Short mmCIF file of C-alpha atoms and ligand atoms in Angstrom, two decimals:
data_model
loop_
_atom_site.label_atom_id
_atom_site.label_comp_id
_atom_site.label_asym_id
_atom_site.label_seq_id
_atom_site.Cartn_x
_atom_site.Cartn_y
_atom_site.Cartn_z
CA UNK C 1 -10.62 -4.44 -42.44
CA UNK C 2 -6.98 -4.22 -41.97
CA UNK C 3 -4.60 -4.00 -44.92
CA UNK C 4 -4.40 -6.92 -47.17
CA UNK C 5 -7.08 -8.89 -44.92
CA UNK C 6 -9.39 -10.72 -46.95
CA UNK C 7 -10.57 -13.00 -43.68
CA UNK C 8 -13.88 -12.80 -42.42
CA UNK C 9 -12.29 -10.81 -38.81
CA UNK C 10 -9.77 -8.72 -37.61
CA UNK C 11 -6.55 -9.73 -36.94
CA UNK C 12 -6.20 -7.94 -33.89
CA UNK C 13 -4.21 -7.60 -30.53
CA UNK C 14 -7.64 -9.19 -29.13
CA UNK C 15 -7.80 -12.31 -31.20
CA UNK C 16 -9.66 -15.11 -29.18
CA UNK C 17 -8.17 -18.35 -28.23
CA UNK C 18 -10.49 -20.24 -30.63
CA UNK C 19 -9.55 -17.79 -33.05
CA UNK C 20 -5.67 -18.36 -32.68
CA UNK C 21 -6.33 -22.26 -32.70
CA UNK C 22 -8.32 -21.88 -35.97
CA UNK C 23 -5.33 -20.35 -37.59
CA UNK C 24 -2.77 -22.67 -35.98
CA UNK C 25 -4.67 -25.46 -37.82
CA UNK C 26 -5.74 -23.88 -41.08
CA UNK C 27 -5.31 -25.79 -44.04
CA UNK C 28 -6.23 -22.76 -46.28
CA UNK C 29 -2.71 -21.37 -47.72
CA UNK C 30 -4.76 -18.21 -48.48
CA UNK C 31 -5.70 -17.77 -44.69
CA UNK C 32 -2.03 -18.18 -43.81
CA UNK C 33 -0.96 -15.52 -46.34
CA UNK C 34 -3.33 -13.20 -44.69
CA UNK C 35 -2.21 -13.99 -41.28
CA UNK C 36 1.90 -13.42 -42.02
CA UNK C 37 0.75 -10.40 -44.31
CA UNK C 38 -0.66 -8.69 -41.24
CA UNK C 39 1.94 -10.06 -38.81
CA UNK C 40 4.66 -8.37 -40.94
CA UNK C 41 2.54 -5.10 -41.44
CA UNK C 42 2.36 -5.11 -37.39
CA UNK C 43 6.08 -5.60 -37.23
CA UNK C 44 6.72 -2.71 -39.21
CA UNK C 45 4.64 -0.31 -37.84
CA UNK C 46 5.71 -1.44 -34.02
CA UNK C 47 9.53 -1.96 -34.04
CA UNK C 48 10.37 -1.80 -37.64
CA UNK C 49 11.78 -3.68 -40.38
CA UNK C 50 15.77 -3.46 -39.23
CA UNK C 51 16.84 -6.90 -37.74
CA UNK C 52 18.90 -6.76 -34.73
CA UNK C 53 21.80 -9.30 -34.43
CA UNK C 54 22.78 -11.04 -31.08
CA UNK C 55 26.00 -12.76 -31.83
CA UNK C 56 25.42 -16.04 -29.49
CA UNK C 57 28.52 -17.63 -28.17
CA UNK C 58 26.99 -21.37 -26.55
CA UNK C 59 30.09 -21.16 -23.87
CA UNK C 60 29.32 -24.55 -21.80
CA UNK C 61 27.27 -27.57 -22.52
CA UNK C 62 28.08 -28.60 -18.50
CA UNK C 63 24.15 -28.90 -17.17
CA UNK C 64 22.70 -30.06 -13.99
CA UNK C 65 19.43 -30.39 -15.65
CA UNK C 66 18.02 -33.54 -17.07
CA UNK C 67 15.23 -32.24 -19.49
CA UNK C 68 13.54 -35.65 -21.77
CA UNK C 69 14.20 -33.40 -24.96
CA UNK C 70 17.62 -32.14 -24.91
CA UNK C 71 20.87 -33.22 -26.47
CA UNK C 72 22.96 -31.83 -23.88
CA UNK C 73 20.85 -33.01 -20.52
CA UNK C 74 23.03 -34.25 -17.65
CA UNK C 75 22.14 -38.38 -18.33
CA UNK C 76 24.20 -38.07 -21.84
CA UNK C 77 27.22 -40.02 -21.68
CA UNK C 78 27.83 -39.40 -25.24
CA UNK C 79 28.75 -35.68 -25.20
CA UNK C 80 31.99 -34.63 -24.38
CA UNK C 81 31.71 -32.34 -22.05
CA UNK C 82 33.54 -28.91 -22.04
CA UNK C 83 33.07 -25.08 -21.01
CA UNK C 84 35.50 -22.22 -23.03
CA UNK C 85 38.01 -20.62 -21.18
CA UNK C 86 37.41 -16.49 -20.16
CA UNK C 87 39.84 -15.32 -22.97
CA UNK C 88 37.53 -17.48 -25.53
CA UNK C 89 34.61 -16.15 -24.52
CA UNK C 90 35.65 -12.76 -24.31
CA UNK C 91 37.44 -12.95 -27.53
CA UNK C 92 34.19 -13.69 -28.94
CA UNK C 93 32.38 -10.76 -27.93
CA UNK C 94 35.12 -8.96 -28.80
CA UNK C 95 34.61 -10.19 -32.11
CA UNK C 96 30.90 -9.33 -31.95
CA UNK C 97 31.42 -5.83 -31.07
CA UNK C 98 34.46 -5.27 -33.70
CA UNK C 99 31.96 -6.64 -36.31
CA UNK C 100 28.57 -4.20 -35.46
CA UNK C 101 26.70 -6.92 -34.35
CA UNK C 102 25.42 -4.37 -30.95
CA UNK C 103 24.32 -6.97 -28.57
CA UNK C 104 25.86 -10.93 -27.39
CA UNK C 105 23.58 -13.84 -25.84
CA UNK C 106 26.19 -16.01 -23.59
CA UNK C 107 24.19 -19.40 -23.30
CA UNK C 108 25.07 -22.64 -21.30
CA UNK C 109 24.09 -25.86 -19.60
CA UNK C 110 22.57 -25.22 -16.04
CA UNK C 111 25.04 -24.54 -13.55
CA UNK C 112 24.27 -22.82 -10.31
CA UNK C 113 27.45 -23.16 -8.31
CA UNK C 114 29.14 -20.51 -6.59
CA UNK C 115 32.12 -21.17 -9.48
CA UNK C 116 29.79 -20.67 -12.15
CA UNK C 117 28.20 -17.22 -10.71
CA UNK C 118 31.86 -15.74 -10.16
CA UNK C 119 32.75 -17.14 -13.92
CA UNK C 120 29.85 -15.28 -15.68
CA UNK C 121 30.39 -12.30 -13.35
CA UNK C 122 33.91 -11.60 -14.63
CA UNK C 123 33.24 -12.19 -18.07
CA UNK C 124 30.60 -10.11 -18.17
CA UNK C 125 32.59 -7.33 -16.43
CA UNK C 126 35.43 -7.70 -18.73
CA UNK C 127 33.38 -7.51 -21.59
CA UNK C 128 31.65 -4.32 -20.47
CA UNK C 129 34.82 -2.82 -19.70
CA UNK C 130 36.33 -4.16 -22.99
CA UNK C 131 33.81 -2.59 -25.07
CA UNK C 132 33.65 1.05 -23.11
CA UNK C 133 29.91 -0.31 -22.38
CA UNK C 134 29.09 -0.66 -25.87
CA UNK C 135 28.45 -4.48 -26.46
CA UNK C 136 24.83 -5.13 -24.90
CA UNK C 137 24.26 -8.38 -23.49
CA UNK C 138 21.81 -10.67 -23.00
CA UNK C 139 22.20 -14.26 -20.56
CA UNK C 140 20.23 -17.42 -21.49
CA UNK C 141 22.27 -19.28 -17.97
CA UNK C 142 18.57 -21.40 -16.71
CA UNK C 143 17.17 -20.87 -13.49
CA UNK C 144 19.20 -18.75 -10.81
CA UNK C 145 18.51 -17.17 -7.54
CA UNK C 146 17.74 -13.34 -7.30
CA UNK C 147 20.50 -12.80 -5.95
CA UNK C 148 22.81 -14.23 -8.81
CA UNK C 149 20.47 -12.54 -11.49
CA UNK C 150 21.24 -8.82 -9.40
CA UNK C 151 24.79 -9.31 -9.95
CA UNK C 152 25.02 -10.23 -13.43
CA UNK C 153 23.15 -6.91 -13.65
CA UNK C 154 25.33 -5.28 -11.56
CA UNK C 155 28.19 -6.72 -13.74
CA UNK C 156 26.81 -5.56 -16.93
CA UNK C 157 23.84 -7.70 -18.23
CA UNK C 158 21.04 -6.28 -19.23
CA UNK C 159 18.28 -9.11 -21.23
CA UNK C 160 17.33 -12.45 -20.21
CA UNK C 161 15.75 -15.77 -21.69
CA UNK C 162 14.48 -18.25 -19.99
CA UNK C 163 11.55 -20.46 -22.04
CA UNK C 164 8.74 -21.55 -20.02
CA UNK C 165 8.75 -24.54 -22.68
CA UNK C 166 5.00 -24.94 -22.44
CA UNK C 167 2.59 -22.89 -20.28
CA UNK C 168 0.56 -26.60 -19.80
CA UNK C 169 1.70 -27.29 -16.35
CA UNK C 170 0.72 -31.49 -16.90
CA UNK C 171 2.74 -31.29 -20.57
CA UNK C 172 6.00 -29.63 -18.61
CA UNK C 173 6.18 -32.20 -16.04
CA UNK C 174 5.94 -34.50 -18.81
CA UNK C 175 9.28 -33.60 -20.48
CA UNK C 176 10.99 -33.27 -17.49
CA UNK C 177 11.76 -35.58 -14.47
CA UNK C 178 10.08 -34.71 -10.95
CA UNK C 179 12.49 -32.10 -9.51
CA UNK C 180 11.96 -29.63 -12.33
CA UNK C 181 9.30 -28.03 -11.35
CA UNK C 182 7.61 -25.05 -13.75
CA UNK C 183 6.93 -22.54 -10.83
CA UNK C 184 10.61 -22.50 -10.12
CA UNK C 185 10.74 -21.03 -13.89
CA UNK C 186 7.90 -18.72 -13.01
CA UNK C 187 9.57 -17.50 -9.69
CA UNK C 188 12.67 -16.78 -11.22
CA UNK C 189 10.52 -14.74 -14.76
CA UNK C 190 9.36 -12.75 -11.58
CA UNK C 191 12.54 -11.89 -10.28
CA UNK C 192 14.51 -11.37 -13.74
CA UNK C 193 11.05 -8.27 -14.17
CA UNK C 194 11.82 -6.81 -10.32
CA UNK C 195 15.96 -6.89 -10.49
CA UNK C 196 15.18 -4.66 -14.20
CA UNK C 197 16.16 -7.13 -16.79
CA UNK C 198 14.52 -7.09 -19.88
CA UNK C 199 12.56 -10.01 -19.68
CA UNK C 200 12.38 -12.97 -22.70
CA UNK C 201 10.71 -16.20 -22.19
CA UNK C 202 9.55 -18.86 -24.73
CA UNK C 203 8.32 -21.87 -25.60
CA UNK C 204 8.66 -25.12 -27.78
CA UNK C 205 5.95 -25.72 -30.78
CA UNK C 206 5.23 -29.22 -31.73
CA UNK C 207 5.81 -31.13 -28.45
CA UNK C 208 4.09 -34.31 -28.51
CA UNK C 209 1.40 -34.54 -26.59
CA UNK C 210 1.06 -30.52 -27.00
CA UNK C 211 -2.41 -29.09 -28.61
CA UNK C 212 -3.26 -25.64 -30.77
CA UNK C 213 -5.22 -24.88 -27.47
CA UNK C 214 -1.57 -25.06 -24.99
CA UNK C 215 -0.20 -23.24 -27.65
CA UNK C 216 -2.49 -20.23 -27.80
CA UNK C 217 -2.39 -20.12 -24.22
CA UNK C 218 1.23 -19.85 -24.50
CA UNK C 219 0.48 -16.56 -26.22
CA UNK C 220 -1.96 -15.21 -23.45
CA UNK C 221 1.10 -16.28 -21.21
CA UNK C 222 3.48 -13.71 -23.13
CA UNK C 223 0.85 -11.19 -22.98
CA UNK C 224 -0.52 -11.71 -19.49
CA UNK C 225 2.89 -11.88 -18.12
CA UNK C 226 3.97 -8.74 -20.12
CA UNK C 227 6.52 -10.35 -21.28
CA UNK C 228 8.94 -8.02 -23.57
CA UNK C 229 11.23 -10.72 -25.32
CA UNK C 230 9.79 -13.93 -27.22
CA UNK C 231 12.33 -16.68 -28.12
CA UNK C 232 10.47 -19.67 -29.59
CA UNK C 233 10.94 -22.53 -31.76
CA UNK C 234 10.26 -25.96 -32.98
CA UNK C 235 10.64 -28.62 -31.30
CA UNK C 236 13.54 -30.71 -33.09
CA UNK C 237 13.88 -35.02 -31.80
CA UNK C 238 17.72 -35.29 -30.63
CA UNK C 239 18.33 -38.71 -31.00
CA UNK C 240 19.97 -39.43 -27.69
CA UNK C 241 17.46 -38.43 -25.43
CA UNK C 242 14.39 -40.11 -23.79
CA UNK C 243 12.07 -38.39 -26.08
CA UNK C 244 14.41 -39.99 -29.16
CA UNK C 245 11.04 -42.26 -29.93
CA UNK C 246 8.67 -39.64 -30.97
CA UNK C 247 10.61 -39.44 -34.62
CA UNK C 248 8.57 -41.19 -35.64
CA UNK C 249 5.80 -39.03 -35.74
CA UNK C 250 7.91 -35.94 -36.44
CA UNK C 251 6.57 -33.59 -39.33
CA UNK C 252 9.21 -31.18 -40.14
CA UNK C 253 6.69 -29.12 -42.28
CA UNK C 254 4.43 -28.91 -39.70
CA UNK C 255 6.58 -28.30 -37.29
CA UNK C 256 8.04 -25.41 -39.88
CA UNK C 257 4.56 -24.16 -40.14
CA UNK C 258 3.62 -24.32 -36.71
CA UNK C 259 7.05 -22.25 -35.82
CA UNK C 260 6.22 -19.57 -38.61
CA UNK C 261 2.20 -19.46 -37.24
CA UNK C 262 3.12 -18.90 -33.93
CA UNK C 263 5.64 -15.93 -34.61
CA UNK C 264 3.28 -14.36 -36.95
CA UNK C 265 0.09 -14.09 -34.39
CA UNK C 266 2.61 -13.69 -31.25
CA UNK C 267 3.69 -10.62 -33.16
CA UNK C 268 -0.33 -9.70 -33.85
CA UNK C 269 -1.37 -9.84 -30.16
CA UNK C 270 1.63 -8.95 -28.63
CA UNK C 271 2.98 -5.93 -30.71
CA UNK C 272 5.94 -4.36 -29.90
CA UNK C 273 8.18 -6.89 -28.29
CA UNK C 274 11.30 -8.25 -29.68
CA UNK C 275 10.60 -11.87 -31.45
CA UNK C 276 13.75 -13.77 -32.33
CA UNK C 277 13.84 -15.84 -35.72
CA UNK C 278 15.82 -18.53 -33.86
CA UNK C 279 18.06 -21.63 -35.31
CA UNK C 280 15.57 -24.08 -34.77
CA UNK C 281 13.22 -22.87 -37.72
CA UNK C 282 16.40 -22.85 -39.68
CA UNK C 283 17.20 -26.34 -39.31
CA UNK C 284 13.72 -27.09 -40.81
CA UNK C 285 14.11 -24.92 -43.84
CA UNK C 286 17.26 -23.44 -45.16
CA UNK C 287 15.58 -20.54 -45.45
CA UNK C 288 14.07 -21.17 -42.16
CA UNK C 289 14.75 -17.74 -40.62
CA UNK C 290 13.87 -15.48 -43.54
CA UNK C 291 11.07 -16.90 -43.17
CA UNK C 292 10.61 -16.52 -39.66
CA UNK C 293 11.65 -12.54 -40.37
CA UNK C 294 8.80 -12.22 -42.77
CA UNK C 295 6.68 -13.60 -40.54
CA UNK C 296 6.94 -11.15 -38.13
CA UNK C 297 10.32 -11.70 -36.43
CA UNK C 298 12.62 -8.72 -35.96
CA UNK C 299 15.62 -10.55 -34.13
CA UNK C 300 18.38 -12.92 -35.50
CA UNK C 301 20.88 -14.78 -33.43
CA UNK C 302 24.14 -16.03 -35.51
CA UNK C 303 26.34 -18.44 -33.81
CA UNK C 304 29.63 -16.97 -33.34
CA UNK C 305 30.78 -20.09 -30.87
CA UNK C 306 34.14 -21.04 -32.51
CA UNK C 307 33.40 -24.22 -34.77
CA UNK C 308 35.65 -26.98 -32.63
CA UNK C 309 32.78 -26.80 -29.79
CA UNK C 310 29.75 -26.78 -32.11
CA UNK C 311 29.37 -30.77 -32.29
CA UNK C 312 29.28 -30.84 -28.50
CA UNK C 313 26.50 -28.63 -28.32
CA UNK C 314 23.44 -29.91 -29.81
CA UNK C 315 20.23 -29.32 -28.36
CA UNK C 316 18.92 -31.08 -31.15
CA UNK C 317 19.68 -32.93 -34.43
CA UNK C 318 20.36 -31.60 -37.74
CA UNK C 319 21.33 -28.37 -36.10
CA UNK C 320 22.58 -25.94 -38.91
CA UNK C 321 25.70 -23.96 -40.29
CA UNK C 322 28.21 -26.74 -37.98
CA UNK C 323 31.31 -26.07 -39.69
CA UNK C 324 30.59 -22.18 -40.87
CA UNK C 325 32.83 -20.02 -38.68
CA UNK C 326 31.74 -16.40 -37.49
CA UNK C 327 32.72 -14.57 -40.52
CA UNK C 328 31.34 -16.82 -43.47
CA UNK C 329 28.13 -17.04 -41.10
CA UNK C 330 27.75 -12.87 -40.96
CA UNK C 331 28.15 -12.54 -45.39
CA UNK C 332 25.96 -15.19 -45.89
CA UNK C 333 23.00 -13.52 -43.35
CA UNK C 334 23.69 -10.21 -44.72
CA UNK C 335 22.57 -11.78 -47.98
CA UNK C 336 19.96 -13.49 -46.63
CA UNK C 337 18.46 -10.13 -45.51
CA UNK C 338 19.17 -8.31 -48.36
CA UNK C 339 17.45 -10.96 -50.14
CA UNK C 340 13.85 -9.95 -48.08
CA UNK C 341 14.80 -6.25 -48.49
CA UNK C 342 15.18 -5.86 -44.71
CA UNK C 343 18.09 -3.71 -43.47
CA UNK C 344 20.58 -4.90 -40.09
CA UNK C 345 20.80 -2.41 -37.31
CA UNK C 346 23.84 -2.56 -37.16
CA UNK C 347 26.32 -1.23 -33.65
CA UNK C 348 22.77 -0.82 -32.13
CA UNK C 349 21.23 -2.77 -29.07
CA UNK C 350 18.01 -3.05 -30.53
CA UNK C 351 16.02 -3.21 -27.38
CA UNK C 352 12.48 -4.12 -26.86
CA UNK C 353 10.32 -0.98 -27.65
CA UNK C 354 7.78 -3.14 -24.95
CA UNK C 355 10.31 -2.75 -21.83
CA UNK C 356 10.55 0.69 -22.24
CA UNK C 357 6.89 1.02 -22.54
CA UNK C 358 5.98 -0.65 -19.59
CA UNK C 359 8.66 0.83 -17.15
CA UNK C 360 7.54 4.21 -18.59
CA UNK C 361 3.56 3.15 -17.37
CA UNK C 362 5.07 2.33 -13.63
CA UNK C 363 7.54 5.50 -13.81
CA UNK C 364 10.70 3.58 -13.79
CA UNK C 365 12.09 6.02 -16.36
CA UNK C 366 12.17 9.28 -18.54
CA UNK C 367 12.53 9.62 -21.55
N1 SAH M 1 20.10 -24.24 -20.23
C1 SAH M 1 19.43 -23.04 -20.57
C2 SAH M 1 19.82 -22.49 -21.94
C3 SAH M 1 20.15 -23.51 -22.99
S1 SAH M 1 18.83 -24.49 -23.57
C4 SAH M 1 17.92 -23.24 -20.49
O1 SAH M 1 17.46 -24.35 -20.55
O2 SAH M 1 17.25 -22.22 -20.35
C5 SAH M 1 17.92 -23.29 -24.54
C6 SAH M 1 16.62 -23.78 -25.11
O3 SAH M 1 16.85 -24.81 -26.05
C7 SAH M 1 15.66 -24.40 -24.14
O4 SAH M 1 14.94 -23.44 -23.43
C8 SAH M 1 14.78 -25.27 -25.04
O5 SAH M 1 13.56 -24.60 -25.37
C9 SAH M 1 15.62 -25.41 -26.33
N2 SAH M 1 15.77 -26.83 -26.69
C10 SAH M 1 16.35 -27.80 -25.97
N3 SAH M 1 16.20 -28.99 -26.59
C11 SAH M 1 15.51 -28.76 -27.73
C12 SAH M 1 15.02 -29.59 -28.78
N4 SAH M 1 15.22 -30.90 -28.79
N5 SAH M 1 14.36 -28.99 -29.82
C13 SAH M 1 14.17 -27.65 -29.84
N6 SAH M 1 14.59 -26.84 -28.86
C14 SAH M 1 15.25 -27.38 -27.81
FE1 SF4 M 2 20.11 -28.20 -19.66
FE2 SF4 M 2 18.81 -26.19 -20.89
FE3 SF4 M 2 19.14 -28.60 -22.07
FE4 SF4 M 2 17.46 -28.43 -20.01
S1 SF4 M 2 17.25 -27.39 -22.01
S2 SF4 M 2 19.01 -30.04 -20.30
S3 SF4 M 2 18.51 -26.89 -18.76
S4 SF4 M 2 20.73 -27.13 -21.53
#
């Protein structure tokens, strides 16, 4: 039996779906310290216990998109709307770089106008060229066409998120209105692997309506897509949206617990991909992403968006660390880390040991 394991079975890279639902729903605290005892040993011995920072600079909170759960979706009235000008966002990652934080996430609204596509193109060049190549960078810009995800490439990119949400087709169409339709996300998951992104996708835990059984078949998603980056998080109500009703039955523990669960046995059957700690868990807990670390997570995204734009981008409510700037943000995660006796990889990219497994098996490159 593996390490610490007191359970009954292995917790293995083949754990069963009724397995993974069984330990979604466990009410035995003993059971869960097994399960993000192993995760962590698992994380260790696959990419390590250095966290990797992506400083993320939320640029735009324009969006074409009128998803039921988010703060920013197109039908708000309430948000002023507003997008950072080139020499903001490039100051930014400028700021990333100067500070050893290796990589930057640029993340927006939905826009897929030709404006838009030129915009990110020249930021991203100008940050490349800024940076002598150093700063890696990952987009989290929605759906796209190939042909816009080749030339952010080409420009400099080189990771991607885009969340499935849910792998339940019925549940997505759900939380979105009719002309969002999931295999558009698929299609474009597709595209990001054949252009030669790095590839992250994700999901929300604690949907309403969503089941232990969607979200273990979330995780044979990751795995069955091959997925090499896993961004995931609770869902959080924003109070302005459709979905505003379902507070009342919102459980921030067990939406806390079903966030840290889901890490922990993502990073058990899928190994030796990247797994962020994101925001979302921290909003739950202040110690939300610690937590989310020793559960497996190796990745940490700070917020380096300058603090005047923060209010206008809420995804959800009770998002955390509004009015901390860049720098009080980076001394107060170093000490969070210290704090679990991790280390930050610091001026490194940190890339997903998976993606260079996989293009390895097809021959894509040598090492
Ligand atoms: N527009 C881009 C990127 C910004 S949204 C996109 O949609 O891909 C990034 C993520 O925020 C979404 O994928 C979604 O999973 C998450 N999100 C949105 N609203 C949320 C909410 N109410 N609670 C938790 N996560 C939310
Ligand atoms: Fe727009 Fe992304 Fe929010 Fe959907 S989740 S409304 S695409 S910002």
């Amino acid at each position: 039996m593996a390490g610490s394991n007191t359970l009954p079975f292995e917790l293995d890279r083949d754990l069963s779906k009724a397995r993974i639902v069984q330990l979604l729903d466990t009410n035995d605290p003993l059971i869960e310290k097994a399960l993000f005892e192993r995760a962590y040993q698992v994380k260790a011995e696959h990419v390590g216990t250095q966290v990797y920072f992506r400083g993320i600079v939320e640029f735009s909170n324009q969006c074409v998109k009128d998803c039921y759960y988010c703060g920013i979706r197109r039908s708000n009235t309430q948000v002023r709307r507003f997008t950072m000008s080139e020499e903001d966002i490039v100051a930014a990652g400028l700021w990333i770089h100067d500070n050893g934080y290796g990589s930057m996430v640029l993340q927006s609204g939905e826009r897929r106008d030709a404006g838009f596509v030129d915009f990110v193109e020249r930021v991203v060049r100008k940050l490349k060229e800024k940076t002598q190549g150093e700063l890696g960078i990952t987009l989290s810009l929605g759906e796209q066409t190939a042909d816009t995800y080749r030339c952010w490439l080409k420009a400099g990119a080189h990771r991607y998120l885009l969340r499935i949400e849910t792998s339940n087709e019925a549940l997505y169409r759900q939380l979105h209105p009719e002309d969002h339709d999931p295999s558009v996300r698929l299609a474009c998951l597709k595209w990001l692997r054949s252009e030669g992104y790095q590839v992250g996708t994700g999901v929300m835990m604690g949907l309403p309506g969503q089941t232990s059984a969607d979200l273990a078949d979330d995780i044979a998603f990751f795995k069955d897509n091959d997925i090499d980056m896993i961004g995931m998080g609770p869902y959080i109500v924003h109070s302005q949206t459709p979905m505003a009703a379902t507070i009342k039955d919102f459980d921030p523990t067990r939406q806390l617990q079903l966030g840290l669960r889901m890490i922990a046995l993502t990073r058990i059957v899928l190994q030796d991909v990247n797994i962020a700690a994101t925001t979302a868990l921290q909003a739950l807990d202040p110690r939300g992403r610690e937590l989310g670390l020793e559960a497996g997570a190796n990745i940490l995204m700070p917020n380096v968006t300058d603090v005047k734009y923060r209010d206008a981008y809420q995804l959800y409510n009770g998002k955390p660390c509004m009015d901390e700037n860049a720098l009080q943000c980076k001394d107060c995660l170093r000490a969070r880390i210290e704090s679990i006796d991790e280390t930050i990889g610091l001026g490194q990219w940190g890339d997903s040991p998976h993606f260079f497994k996989r293009r390895r098996e097809i021959g894509q490159i040598h090492e």
